[in-house]
XYZ file of C-alpha atoms in Angstrom:
735
model
C 63.335 124.639 95.996
C 65.143 121.643 94.494
C 62.967 118.554 94.326
C 64.689 115.291 95.209
C 63.882 112.636 92.600
C 64.233 109.927 95.265
C 61.482 111.685 97.215
C 59.189 111.508 94.180
C 59.998 107.814 93.768
C 59.200 107.029 97.393
C 56.003 109.101 97.187
C 54.650 106.838 94.453
C 55.737 103.736 96.378
C 53.851 105.174 99.349
C 50.692 105.590 97.265
C 51.068 102.026 95.974
C 51.297 100.681 99.516
C 48.160 102.556 100.487
C 46.370 100.951 97.556
C 47.679 97.534 98.531
C 46.975 98.226 102.242
C 50.434 96.974 103.190
C 51.699 98.206 106.569
C 50.004 101.592 106.182
C 51.130 102.936 109.538
C 54.834 102.219 108.953
C 54.608 103.523 105.399
C 52.951 106.746 106.558
C 55.682 107.349 109.133
C 58.335 106.694 106.490
C 56.594 109.111 104.154
C 56.506 111.845 106.804
C 60.170 111.263 107.640
C 61.147 111.464 103.994
C 59.210 114.724 103.625
C 61.264 116.198 106.456
C 64.478 114.797 104.976
C 63.621 116.212 101.538
C 62.909 119.711 102.878
C 66.102 119.549 104.936
C 68.116 118.573 101.848
C 66.529 121.331 99.769
C 67.425 123.910 102.400
C 70.996 122.672 102.746
C 71.887 122.330 99.065
C 74.404 119.608 99.776
C 76.187 120.286 96.485
C 77.487 123.463 98.082
C 78.743 121.667 101.176
C 81.194 119.748 98.979
C 84.718 121.164 98.659
C 86.399 119.604 95.588
C 89.695 121.182 96.615
C 90.070 118.583 99.369
C 92.638 116.069 98.119
C 93.706 118.210 95.174
C 97.242 118.963 96.347
C 100.273 116.955 97.355
C 102.484 114.355 95.749
C 103.046 110.618 95.734
C 101.168 108.329 98.111
C 100.213 111.256 100.355
C 98.036 112.971 97.760
C 94.423 112.458 96.801
C 94.938 113.394 93.116
C 91.381 114.727 93.081
C 90.402 117.282 90.459
C 88.781 120.593 91.388
C 86.452 120.956 88.390
C 82.860 120.113 87.586
C 81.401 116.688 86.928
C 77.996 114.977 87.019
C 77.092 111.877 89.075
C 78.645 109.019 87.053
C 78.699 111.456 84.120
C 80.616 111.267 80.866
C 82.544 114.537 81.240
C 84.904 115.802 83.904
C 85.377 119.493 83.048
C 88.390 120.607 85.016
C 91.960 121.781 85.056
C 93.884 118.536 84.725
C 95.796 117.602 87.849
C 98.749 116.792 85.620
C 98.710 119.756 83.206
C 96.719 122.634 84.747
C 98.645 125.194 82.690
C 96.901 123.906 79.546
C 93.451 124.976 80.700
C 90.335 122.894 81.201
C 89.986 119.342 79.910
C 86.966 117.089 79.377
C 88.206 113.877 81.006
C 90.150 113.362 84.235
C 89.946 110.435 86.609
C 89.239 111.291 90.225
C 92.216 110.306 92.316
C 94.358 108.303 89.873
C 97.985 108.977 90.698
C 99.699 109.152 87.307
C 99.222 111.274 84.160
C 96.379 110.280 81.848
C 93.726 111.599 79.463
C 93.210 115.375 79.710
C 91.775 115.708 76.208
C 90.676 118.831 74.324
C 91.952 121.436 76.795
C 90.320 124.834 76.368
C 91.955 128.020 77.606
C 90.640 131.623 77.563
C 93.299 134.321 77.197
C 92.977 138.081 77.154
C 93.691 139.739 73.812
C 94.563 138.186 70.478
C 96.655 135.068 69.896
C 100.030 136.105 68.449
C 101.978 132.831 68.265
C 101.348 129.110 68.151
C 100.348 127.605 71.511
C 102.250 124.425 70.551
C 101.666 121.899 73.327
C 100.064 124.625 75.487
C 102.808 124.260 78.099
C 103.910 127.898 78.022
C 100.779 129.256 79.691
C 100.359 129.849 83.405
C 97.869 127.832 85.429
C 94.862 129.466 87.021
C 95.712 131.952 89.746
C 92.847 131.539 92.189
C 89.842 129.339 92.879
C 86.951 131.753 93.365
C 84.400 129.063 94.154
C 84.248 125.287 93.906
C 81.508 122.869 94.821
C 79.810 119.832 93.322
C 78.909 120.646 89.705
C 80.572 124.065 89.561
C 83.994 125.727 89.457
C 84.969 129.384 89.100
C 88.588 130.382 88.561
C 90.486 133.609 88.126
C 93.164 133.413 85.472
C 96.480 135.330 85.632
C 95.187 137.868 83.068
C 92.058 138.547 85.214
C 89.762 136.461 82.988
C 87.170 134.645 85.090
C 86.402 131.109 83.910
C 83.334 129.282 85.216
C 82.698 125.610 84.475
C 79.713 123.304 84.864
C 78.422 120.112 83.223
C 75.507 117.898 82.495
C 75.453 114.180 81.830
C 77.332 114.205 78.517
C 78.697 117.727 78.007
C 80.731 120.500 79.549
C 79.634 124.137 79.704
C 81.862 127.182 80.295
C 81.402 130.890 80.791
C 84.418 133.107 80.169
C 84.301 136.698 81.398
C 87.198 138.756 80.123
C 88.514 141.771 81.999
C 86.580 144.924 81.092
C 89.768 146.695 79.991
C 90.379 143.994 77.411
C 88.964 144.764 73.986
C 89.419 141.215 72.701
C 89.495 137.721 74.096
C 90.668 134.463 72.550
C 89.702 130.894 73.341
C 92.073 128.126 72.254
C 91.145 124.438 71.976
C 93.902 121.843 71.891
C 92.821 118.939 69.719
C 96.299 117.437 69.489
C 97.085 118.212 73.132
C 96.448 116.229 76.314
C 98.073 115.400 79.639
C 100.188 112.713 77.904
C 101.542 112.415 74.379
C 98.974 111.594 71.712
C 99.765 110.263 68.280
C 96.918 111.367 66.062
C 94.401 114.213 66.163
C 92.317 116.463 63.925
C 90.244 119.614 64.284
C 87.969 121.332 61.761
C 86.454 124.772 62.222
C 82.892 124.333 60.941
C 81.617 127.911 61.375
C 82.565 131.188 63.045
C 81.288 129.714 66.325
C 81.942 125.960 66.174
C 84.484 123.235 65.590
C 84.802 119.471 65.779
C 87.474 116.804 65.713
C 89.053 113.799 67.377
C 92.137 112.587 69.191
C 93.635 109.180 69.770
C 96.521 107.806 71.760
C 97.967 108.493 75.173
C 98.979 106.357 78.117
C 98.095 105.603 81.713
C 100.800 104.680 84.234
C 103.023 103.602 81.353
C 100.347 101.526 79.621
C 99.122 102.547 76.171
C 95.448 103.515 76.037
C 94.759 104.008 72.353
C 91.140 105.021 72.593
C 89.707 107.411 70.005
C 87.671 110.326 71.332
C 85.533 112.694 69.233
C 84.304 116.155 70.168
C 81.963 118.876 68.983
C 82.158 122.392 70.463
C 80.251 125.616 69.984
C 80.199 129.197 71.242
C 77.117 131.291 71.886
C 78.244 134.036 69.496
C 80.339 134.481 66.401
C 84.069 135.021 66.572
C 85.656 137.983 64.810
C 88.517 135.759 63.648
C 89.617 132.156 63.935
C 92.314 129.782 62.817
C 94.365 126.727 63.657
C 97.870 125.755 64.647
C 100.185 122.813 64.107
C 103.304 122.593 66.264
C 104.987 126.023 65.954
C 102.918 127.289 63.011
C 99.875 129.539 63.602
C 97.495 129.974 60.637
C 94.700 132.535 60.748
C 91.764 131.655 58.508
C 92.897 128.048 58.042
C 90.090 125.758 59.164
C 91.850 122.398 59.581
C 94.789 121.121 61.585
C 96.018 117.665 62.523
C 98.649 115.743 64.446
C 100.466 116.390 67.701
C 100.544 119.869 69.195
C 97.616 121.121 67.134
C 94.361 122.928 67.737
C 91.976 125.740 66.894
C 91.369 129.224 68.245
C 88.506 131.727 68.190
C 88.919 135.444 68.945
C 86.027 137.651 70.097
C 85.339 141.376 70.323
C 84.796 142.097 74.029
C 84.382 145.876 73.768
C 80.679 145.864 74.643
C 80.193 142.250 75.699
C 82.935 140.738 77.827
C 81.354 137.276 78.142
C 81.676 134.226 75.915
C 79.838 130.959 76.566
C 81.080 127.576 75.344
C 79.707 124.039 75.186
C 81.517 120.804 74.344
C 80.274 117.224 74.023
C 82.279 114.070 73.401
C 81.729 110.571 72.017
C 83.921 107.500 71.756
C 81.996 106.486 68.614
C 81.770 109.383 66.155
C 81.496 113.102 65.567
C 77.824 112.611 64.651
C 77.181 111.039 68.035
C 79.019 113.896 69.765
C 76.650 116.268 67.944
C 73.653 114.298 69.206
C 75.062 114.339 72.732
C 75.477 118.110 72.540
C 71.991 118.610 71.149
C 70.353 116.410 73.774
C 72.267 118.221 76.525
C 70.832 121.626 75.636
C 69.046 123.551 78.399
C 67.298 126.905 78.042
C 68.386 129.680 80.354
C 72.088 130.066 79.719
C 75.031 129.089 81.898
C 73.180 129.541 85.184
C 70.537 127.020 84.100
C 73.217 124.399 83.400
C 74.810 125.145 86.756
C 71.524 124.759 88.637
C 70.827 121.505 86.811
C 74.213 120.053 87.808
C 73.804 121.212 91.404
C 70.317 119.681 91.573
C 71.699 116.348 90.347
C 74.309 116.414 93.092
C 71.807 117.538 95.735
C 69.753 114.468 94.878
C 72.719 112.091 94.905
C 74.273 113.442 98.095
C 70.915 113.280 99.868
C 71.221 109.503 99.801
C 72.888 109.981 103.192
C 71.825 112.796 105.525
C 74.032 113.421 108.539
C 73.456 115.495 111.648
C 76.492 116.969 113.360
C 77.519 120.255 114.974
C 80.987 119.735 113.490
C 80.849 121.698 110.226
C 84.377 120.756 109.249
C 83.654 117.010 109.460
C 80.389 117.543 107.581
C 82.316 119.161 104.703
C 84.728 116.249 104.678
C 81.936 113.679 104.711
C 80.002 115.107 101.766
C 83.173 115.706 99.802
C 84.126 112.056 100.236
C 80.620 110.912 99.339
C 80.852 113.129 96.241
C 84.157 111.529 95.267
C 82.522 108.110 95.658
C 79.848 108.907 93.049
C 81.955 110.168 90.117
C 83.064 106.809 88.668
C 82.495 104.446 86.962
C 81.289 106.908 84.371
C 79.090 106.747 81.297
C 80.803 105.969 77.974
C 77.711 105.325 75.831
C 76.094 108.069 73.798
C 72.550 109.370 74.040
C 71.555 106.999 71.207
C 72.974 104.046 73.181
C 76.034 103.432 71.022
C 79.435 102.738 72.547
C 82.781 101.254 71.590
C 83.182 97.727 72.905
C 86.303 96.057 74.215
C 86.836 94.577 70.740
C 86.691 98.138 69.312
C 83.437 97.474 67.480
C 80.385 99.712 67.819
C 77.588 98.290 69.976
C 74.208 99.596 71.046
C 73.656 99.086 74.734
C 70.491 97.512 76.104
C 71.175 99.228 79.421
C 70.272 102.663 80.682
C 73.957 103.437 80.050
C 77.248 101.635 79.456
C 80.065 102.384 81.909
C 83.853 102.351 82.018
C 86.641 103.712 84.293
C 86.881 100.700 86.590
C 89.759 101.003 89.044
C 88.823 97.528 90.178
C 91.850 96.630 92.334
C 90.966 99.666 94.447
C 87.201 99.996 94.294
C 86.273 96.385 95.090
C 87.154 97.066 98.728
C 84.743 99.943 99.463
C 83.286 101.991 96.636
C 81.552 99.182 94.749
C 79.592 98.182 97.864
C 78.545 101.776 98.541
C 77.292 102.284 94.978
C 75.413 98.964 95.068
C 73.729 99.913 98.345
C 72.700 103.402 97.235
C 72.242 102.823 93.496
C 71.446 99.143 92.822
C 70.061 99.836 89.329
C 73.074 101.809 88.143
C 75.390 99.355 89.866
C 73.685 96.493 88.011
C 74.357 98.287 84.729
C 77.973 98.746 85.783
C 78.259 95.015 86.460
C 76.676 94.226 83.102
C 79.168 96.599 81.503
C 81.958 94.481 83.018
C 80.324 91.278 81.784
C 80.007 92.783 78.304
C 83.647 93.834 78.473
C 84.686 90.270 79.331
C 82.623 88.824 76.490
C 84.165 91.240 73.996
C 87.762 91.074 75.276
C 88.180 87.482 76.451
C 87.851 88.047 80.173
C 87.794 90.470 83.076
C 90.355 93.205 83.539
C 92.084 94.677 86.568
C 91.963 98.367 85.653
C 89.759 99.383 82.715
C 89.883 102.855 81.198
C 87.779 103.869 78.183
C 87.059 100.148 77.583
C 90.781 99.346 77.468
C 92.343 96.924 79.928
C 95.467 98.720 81.120
C 96.883 95.774 83.084
C 97.645 98.036 86.033
C 97.916 96.421 89.496
C 97.753 92.713 90.378
C 95.391 89.922 91.248
C 92.005 89.131 89.702
C 89.798 91.788 91.333
C 86.780 92.039 89.046
C 85.132 88.843 90.362
C 85.399 90.351 93.854
C 83.812 93.610 92.748
C 80.960 91.820 90.975
C 80.373 89.466 93.904
C 80.410 92.369 96.382
C 78.009 94.394 94.272
C 75.635 91.445 93.920
C 75.696 90.791 97.667
C 74.704 94.380 98.421
C 71.823 94.658 95.975
C 73.049 94.939 92.379
C 71.404 91.796 91.033
C 69.982 92.769 87.642
C 72.652 91.562 85.230
C 73.548 88.336 83.437
C 74.520 86.203 86.420
C 75.390 83.008 84.556
C 77.563 84.860 82.102
C 79.203 86.814 84.925
C 80.120 83.543 86.646
C 81.302 81.993 83.398
C 84.043 84.595 83.040
C 84.911 84.444 86.737
C 85.458 80.702 86.471
C 87.371 80.867 83.188
C 89.755 83.505 84.465
C 90.400 81.542 87.656
C 90.961 78.127 86.057
C 92.424 78.580 82.560
C 96.097 79.608 82.534
C 97.348 82.197 80.043
C 93.840 83.489 79.314
C 93.878 87.126 78.248
C 91.674 90.174 78.475
C 92.548 92.081 75.315
C 96.357 91.777 75.426
C 96.739 91.459 79.216
C 97.014 88.108 81.004
C 94.151 87.761 83.480
C 95.930 85.703 86.148
C 99.694 85.644 85.666
C 101.363 82.555 87.181
C 98.028 80.743 87.390
C 99.699 77.480 86.323
C 102.036 77.695 89.310
C 99.198 78.688 91.631
C 97.071 75.685 90.590
C 100.001 73.242 90.561
C 101.778 74.293 93.755
C 99.019 75.978 95.750
C 101.039 79.182 95.971
C 102.778 81.877 93.933
C 104.142 85.391 94.513
C 102.793 86.348 97.925
C 100.827 89.586 97.482
C 99.534 88.464 94.081
C 98.478 85.162 95.605
C 96.573 86.819 98.458
C 94.639 88.798 95.847
C 93.899 85.512 94.063
C 92.656 83.851 97.248
C 90.297 86.760 97.944
C 89.024 86.436 94.393
C 88.571 82.678 94.779
C 86.526 83.214 97.941
C 84.366 85.845 96.201
C 83.808 83.546 93.207
C 82.699 80.825 95.581
C 80.272 83.149 97.332
C 78.843 84.321 94.003
C 78.434 80.738 92.781
C 76.574 79.896 95.988
C 74.420 83.002 96.456
C 73.630 83.948 92.863
C 73.448 80.514 91.220
C 73.240 77.925 94.028
C 76.183 76.000 92.546
C 77.164 74.332 95.816
C 79.874 72.014 94.521
C 81.623 74.694 92.496
C 81.260 77.148 95.375
C 82.996 74.679 97.675
C 85.860 74.270 95.215
C 86.657 77.980 95.121
C 86.037 78.613 98.818
C 88.319 75.699 99.690
C 90.976 76.972 97.276
C 90.857 80.383 98.929
C 92.417 78.753 101.980
C 95.683 78.443 100.039
C 96.910 81.385 102.120
C 97.836 78.728 104.671
C 100.429 77.398 102.215
C 102.508 80.544 102.645
C 102.344 80.741 106.438
C 105.892 80.252 107.654
C 105.779 78.756 111.176
C 109.424 79.681 111.785
C 108.943 83.439 111.493
C 105.142 83.453 111.981
C 104.508 85.573 108.884
C 103.042 84.956 105.454
C 106.063 84.343 103.275
C 106.660 83.672 99.569
C 107.965 80.276 98.480
C 109.835 79.132 95.435
C 107.986 76.562 93.295
C 110.050 73.823 94.999
C 108.660 74.842 98.383
C 111.773 76.559 99.710
C 111.050 79.758 101.601
C 112.098 83.025 99.985
C 113.470 85.991 101.854
C 110.580 87.502 103.845
C 110.922 90.808 101.960
C 110.304 89.236 98.543
C 107.156 89.507 96.413
C 105.185 92.245 98.143
C 103.869 94.876 95.773
C 103.097 98.398 97.017
C 103.248 97.229 100.625
C 105.322 95.100 102.997
C 104.779 91.646 104.469
C 103.508 93.340 107.637
C 100.748 95.085 105.674
C 99.678 92.107 103.602
C 99.697 89.709 106.551
C 96.221 90.903 107.515
C 94.729 90.609 104.040
C 92.863 87.375 104.735
C 89.467 88.983 105.413
C 87.562 85.814 104.503
C 89.156 83.770 107.335
C 90.393 86.090 110.063
C 89.598 83.551 112.764
C 91.809 81.025 110.989
C 94.584 83.563 110.573
C 94.469 84.621 114.219
C 94.338 81.014 115.472
C 97.263 80.081 113.249
C 99.264 83.017 114.581
C 98.720 81.937 118.169
C 95.402 83.368 119.233
C 93.874 86.683 120.169
C 96.571 87.984 122.533
C 99.342 87.381 120.001
C 97.291 88.981 117.226
C 96.441 92.026 119.357
C 100.092 92.561 120.249
C 101.041 92.445 116.570
C 98.164 94.776 115.627
C 99.100 97.243 118.370
C 102.623 97.467 116.964
C 101.246 97.802 113.444
C 99.103 100.801 114.428
C 101.877 102.697 116.184
C 101.975 104.737 112.980
C 99.124 105.473 110.586
C 101.097 107.213 107.836
C 103.250 104.444 106.382
C 104.407 104.563 102.787
C 104.721 101.537 100.511
C 107.971 100.409 102.115
C 107.132 101.079 105.772
C 106.080 98.290 108.093
C 103.187 100.126 109.752
C 99.578 100.915 108.901
C 99.132 102.989 105.737
C 95.835 104.877 105.967
C 96.222 105.798 102.319
C 96.882 102.357 100.843
C 94.242 99.808 99.879
C 95.748 96.582 101.297
C 95.454 98.130 104.784
C 91.942 99.534 104.518
C 90.235 96.735 106.443
C 92.933 96.323 109.103
C 91.368 98.443 111.913
C 88.292 96.190 111.986
C 90.423 93.075 112.586
C 90.352 93.919 116.298
C 86.670 92.914 116.106
C 87.882 89.332 115.646
C 89.927 89.544 118.874
C 89.058 90.037 122.547
C 89.802 93.781 122.299
C 87.116 94.897 119.841
C 87.062 98.394 121.369
C 90.370 99.074 119.637
C 88.651 99.035 116.227
C 86.801 102.255 117.016
C 89.874 103.675 118.702
C 91.995 103.268 115.568
C 89.260 104.423 113.174
C 88.832 107.661 115.127
C 92.583 108.148 115.232
C 92.533 107.951 111.434
C 89.775 110.589 111.298
C 91.679 112.884 113.651
C 95.222 112.397 112.391
C 95.041 111.515 108.697
C 92.103 113.437 107.180
C 91.521 117.193 107.046
C 89.470 119.628 104.980
C 92.611 121.146 103.467
C 93.669 120.588 99.830
C 96.250 118.143 101.238
C 93.598 116.482 103.386
C 93.717 112.890 102.058
C 96.306 110.377 103.281
C 96.474 108.657 99.883
C 95.286 108.512 96.292
C 91.492 108.609 96.131
C 91.556 105.991 93.347
C 88.157 106.730 91.800
C 86.306 107.046 95.085
C 87.934 104.209 97.009
C 89.209 106.392 99.832
C 86.062 108.480 99.723
C 83.910 105.394 100.280
C 86.214 104.231 103.114
C 85.547 107.532 104.858
C 81.782 107.279 104.291
C 81.476 103.755 105.689
C 83.755 104.431 108.656
C 81.851 107.648 109.412
C 78.498 105.871 109.745
C 79.952 102.930 111.684
C 79.570 99.994 109.285
C 82.363 98.594 107.131
C 82.084 95.824 104.464
C 84.889 93.401 105.286
C 84.450 90.055 103.593
C 84.574 89.451 99.821
C 81.166 88.493 98.462
C 79.477 88.525 101.884
C 76.710 91.020 102.646
C 77.419 92.389 106.079
C 79.461 94.828 108.096
C 81.988 95.000 110.868
C 81.072 97.851 113.211
C 82.806 100.840 114.754
C 81.562 103.934 116.546
C 80.249 106.436 113.958
C 81.517 109.997 114.087
C 78.096 111.642 113.616
C 75.160 111.942 115.992
C 72.755 110.763 113.310
C 72.973 109.450 109.766
C 69.915 108.663 107.636
C 70.687 106.373 104.702
C 68.051 106.488 101.972
C 67.977 102.851 100.862
C 65.788 101.719 97.961
C 63.523 99.779 100.342
C 63.412 102.214 103.255
C 65.327 104.519 105.544
C 68.168 103.268 107.723
C 68.769 105.563 110.689
C 72.073 105.295 112.546
C 72.127 107.116 115.889
C 74.632 107.791 118.624
C 77.925 108.553 116.952
C 80.369 111.130 118.222
C 83.650 112.779 117.291
C 84.493 113.067 120.987
C 83.426 109.648 122.324
C 85.121 107.024 120.140
C 84.086 103.795 121.888
C 80.985 101.593 121.708
C 79.330 101.234 125.100
C 76.302 99.335 123.785
C 74.402 98.713 120.565
C 70.807 98.140 119.520
C 69.489 97.119 116.116
C 65.829 97.736 115.372
C 65.255 98.342 119.069
C 66.851 95.119 120.335
C 70.126 94.809 122.231
C 72.894 93.588 119.964
C 76.246 92.289 121.187
C 77.991 91.120 118.032
C 80.552 93.211 116.163
C 79.092 91.895 112.881
C 75.809 93.092 111.335
C 74.189 91.080 108.544
C 72.920 93.179 105.652
C 69.613 91.301 105.794
C 68.894 92.921 109.170
C 68.961 96.454 107.791
C 68.647 96.359 104.001
C 64.952 97.261 104.133
C 65.592 100.099 106.556
C 65.503 100.230 110.336
C 67.607 101.668 113.122
C 71.069 101.125 114.526
C 71.494 102.800 117.902
C 75.031 103.190 119.168
C 75.684 104.347 122.699
C 79.131 105.882 122.498
C 81.495 106.576 125.358
C 84.780 108.364 126.008
C 86.290 105.356 127.758
C 86.433 101.786 126.465
C 83.774 99.300 127.461
C 86.093 96.304 127.289
C 83.281 93.817 127.774
C 81.138 94.936 124.832
C 81.592 92.555 121.924
C 83.463 90.099 124.139
C 82.882 86.436 123.297
C 80.725 87.414 120.317
C 83.096 86.471 117.547
C 81.875 87.464 114.076
C 80.566 84.510 112.086
C 82.898 82.478 109.924
C 82.076 82.256 106.217
C 84.802 79.945 104.962
């Protein structure tokens, strides 16, 4: 049986409460409930409910870009066929759900027989033929030559088992040091024994932006090779132990006459080869490949047990745990076992945290995933926030999209203050708050300030001077301003400064065009631009609703509830819009919060109606089952929140807009207690009534304070709308 570490933690808290004689009866009931939850989790092995193939196929906006391989919760290594170059074998780093080529370092590929010519850039090989088995922490593939490759991981290393076909008398494993999913400029590999090698690579790009990180690796096999060598470009050299540059690597050939299996381990470091060696050493587990696999599965069983759902719908259960799994992959560890990491100024630091993190898809994750991680993992989330503060201190300010401690400059706005404010609001409070606010304020008030070589808020001078700038960029800025204000107020009690930023967030009103009744870009002189101008990755009809911090003001300005509902109804005629379509795009971040806007109107029942339409029409358990790029767990977290009926709407504000859950019961294992959510349904999509902690509740908004220490939310769902529920109970205004 797998023991849940959260169970052990709560057990000791239970004992402490007995000693302190604090609410013994409630504590005892919680303890008994957690025992039953723990045994249920152990029996289910939630890691095996996950299907990593969901979201792994498709193209463009309608693809999840999820990888199928093995990773560890927030772990350093993603051991997987790269989405962008699966023919090259199995790489050690791949973002979950990022929609353009990136990383894919040190691909390893097992091939039957001996290597007869240079692999070059490893593009001439065929991708895997069949997925034998895939779940959280494990992948087994059949290769075209009948080799079976199995992959697993632990926190800082990847582990592989290669079983060559019994008719094959030899097998070769090739490791591409100068090969990745994008072009790299510099690399080196050294064969250090007949069963090991080491090296580094640097260079590459992400969505057209250079990401010149340097990554080191150390790899070893469990037995000696009969021959080995290296290659550079088109030249293969047996017995030569070093190679460098593009299109280079090493190979090891093995006698498989009596033993067809070869095991392989690889560890990485952004600091040095010596640190990679320490990471590999510290990752060692006795018991062979199966022991590593069980360890990874146990880690995922523990993480996925943070939310236990009850449902007769197996297909939806698979989807739910797969999306929860995707939500807990990033941000990922970039510090070594000795605490060292490369800072944003490219100097070596030793972290004071449990771990230092990178891979922050902030423009995406501030909307959903950051809140989920803060709720379930406040300690790790705090370290992630401190990692962002450290990044700002080392680089000059916050970034928008940070990969391997490099600010890529991808996307728009100033999203990191929103992510930090959201995380703080939902429980991640153990980081340098004053310093966090310092860099929020600097980035929002000092024009031309840079994070590394990327401007933090382009056109900030215009925004401050005129009260407006390019429309979609400006709406991102106003959300950030509101979040900064909330953080200043809640974290530091800076009332005057909070008022300044909250007031400035209302600049959205400066681009409301009363003639066409839409938000509309202006030129600096105040003249209206064409309505189609200045909307990035969406249209003016998508971005119109992105004023989550003052929806009452937006709806009143538009003409009231009936006008807003009519416009929303038209917007939701389609759920599958692309960037240039004027309908709801279930797969695009600016639209994520739109279904819950009905909760600010007199037709709140339509929120649940639309959310369940999205479940039914836009998500499946097929490899093409995501309506958009997962973006490092952003879509996964959307699905998790919507599934349990609570959605975080407002930047920097701890609370939820509600919808009917799709599961009969969900138990959320919060740090301070268990939150039980009852009464959802896949067949009855409307809220008939609601109780919180046993009391009738009529509002469509639930404050986090009501449930953060545990409790119950009881939905009574129905197949027909109760049009009076939620009526005249407008969610509170926070502006």
